């Protein structure tokens, strides 16, 4: 029986029933037709699967991989794909058919309690890594749930606040990563978020769930509500939410009634059932028996991902890597009990957790000492612990402080109220640094922190929430077994107040106003030339890299053409290492308000000392365009664009400029008597009129004093975009230049406005 036949055999009650879960994790079965139920499970960085059907006991032991904040720092699509493949295999072993992840919401504010689960402030990075992860999981015959769609960028009032932004901001920033993943990887499901968008709950938002997601982007899978995000079952089905989770059987009746009363079309209900049945069949066909959960092997992969994701923020005098024959003091409770994952629905019952102290003890013998440094159940300073830490630090050649954010400060369900580390962590850093000049700070946190002490330690290693193997991974990096190659997937501002959303976060009266528009993260800091603690894309290595021979395949192109960019990257140091080649596009200032640069490509490459590799990128229209509200489409503004290769969003190594010709005049623009001439001439008809009448116009403008006579003498040209003439509206001419009286202006405008 195919899906269409199955739907035709379902009763109305059965159809309504299929649109909500059986319990917390399973879909409903229809035994009479042999339709089984399938299991979903969190997600995203490990399996949180329960023995019973509801969230009560601990989930089954599994492997906790690095959280999104960390794995994104790898800037490594292949690694994310591999993590996805492994999770897909684990899911098969646990008989899970849909893994609830990845979470790709944009990090608008460092305060969002769930930032640790998300990838980046940059939509391209979030989208590319999300797409790779989805491909990995789905290659194993297990579905994903791309979440949380969309504009769910805070935890405060996440169940009822309305995210409000203009369409351009939405398209360029908050939808863009979802668009990339949908188009590249077709996730089996997408999870509609809790919040409202423009006043309508995501789960009831037809404009986005159906018109955009399905019709415009071509999404073929199932839309599931976030758990408890459906407020109106009928509205949800009508809008395109196919499945409400968890169980909502009590309201299945609402759907039956609505169809009977003609308030919900049965074909909308049929679409929901069709999407559900397609998912069930796909999952069942690909279900594999006898797959073993390779706990130890997957732990090793978690270790590799964690090590590849660590970001070396600072390394004065090459204090790192550490030498094993030195006396080393590990300070801070996180050295023995690392903070390695976040709280909430992604919390994994890890089958084991490694810590840096135990791992180092195995080879450091008597050369490793330890001091706790701070209480883990308090944020206040403990003078005795600090004193002890200072003494231990003094007695060693090098001190390594393990600090960051305790779980109580960061979790799903609430946002942080500030960006500081706890007082007892900050004071410990300062006290130890003043006693021991060779101090390194290792940070465990899911989101940026202020570092009032940033100049004090010689080295800082951002380990993020590195998963259950973070202990081994930290030692791998500290001792140089692994050369750090992570790059910051988010900017670290100096202070919270510098963040562009600061004044508007977390909204008021149930409305979250995204007033900073597209200027999120580095798009803001770079455009404002504002100093940050560490920029987006930053990360050091134990070796160094240089760039040369940047080549653009053309210096002029139209928006329909593609551009090949190539650049040589060389390892100029003494150790093999990996560089993240970052490509940014910087438009020359035109009429459109734009960030100063935006990342449009990245590649991670491994290089031996002295080795050079050629890295190539292909750029097309979508790398130069912006969302044009008039045209309701992507447009390229004609002008100069600089292609930049950078070590970070702030540090550009090489750049070259080209001219890109767009067709932005085409759609959407409403031409009136008040349209400035420079816009008028973008239309071919407008251009022809201006060309024919330019001389007369110019004379008229000189006569009324709007164009100085000297400009006329200097030879003002049609197309002199910045000239006084070109910013005048047509009305000035028709009013003050009698020579143009015969011009059939109404007819001309009519022609130009024809759609
Ligand atoms: C979270 C989702 C999660 C779901 C199921 C919700 O509260 O927002 O990310 O997948 O619960 O646990």
Coordinates of C-alpha atoms and ligand atoms in Angstrom, one line a residue, residues 25 42 48 100 114 117 147-148 158 191 194 226-227 345 412, ligand 1:
X25 CA 8.6 10.4 22.3
X42 CA 17.0 14.3 21.9
X48 CA 18.9 11.1 25.5
X100 CA 16.0 15.9 17.7
X114 CA 20.7 27.9 25.1
X117 CA 23.5 24.1 22.1
X147 CA 15.4 23.2 15.3
X148 CA 14.0 25.6 16.4
X158 CA 10.3 31.6 24.9
X191 CA 10.8 21.6 14.6
X194 CA 7.8 27.9 20.9
X226 CA 8.6 21.8 19.7
X227 CA 7.4 19.9 22.7
X345 CA 16.7 18.6 27.0
X412 CA 17.9 25.7 28.7
Ligands
LIG1 C1 13.2 21.6 23.5 C2 13.6 20.8 22.3 C3 13.6 19.3 22.6 C4 12.3 18.9 23.2 C5 12.2 17.4 23.5 C6 11.9 21.1 24.2 O1 11.7 21.7 25.4 O2 13.1 22.9 23.2 O3 14.9 21.2 21.8 O4 14.0 18.6 21.5 O5 12.0 19.7 24.3 O6 12.9 17.2 24.7

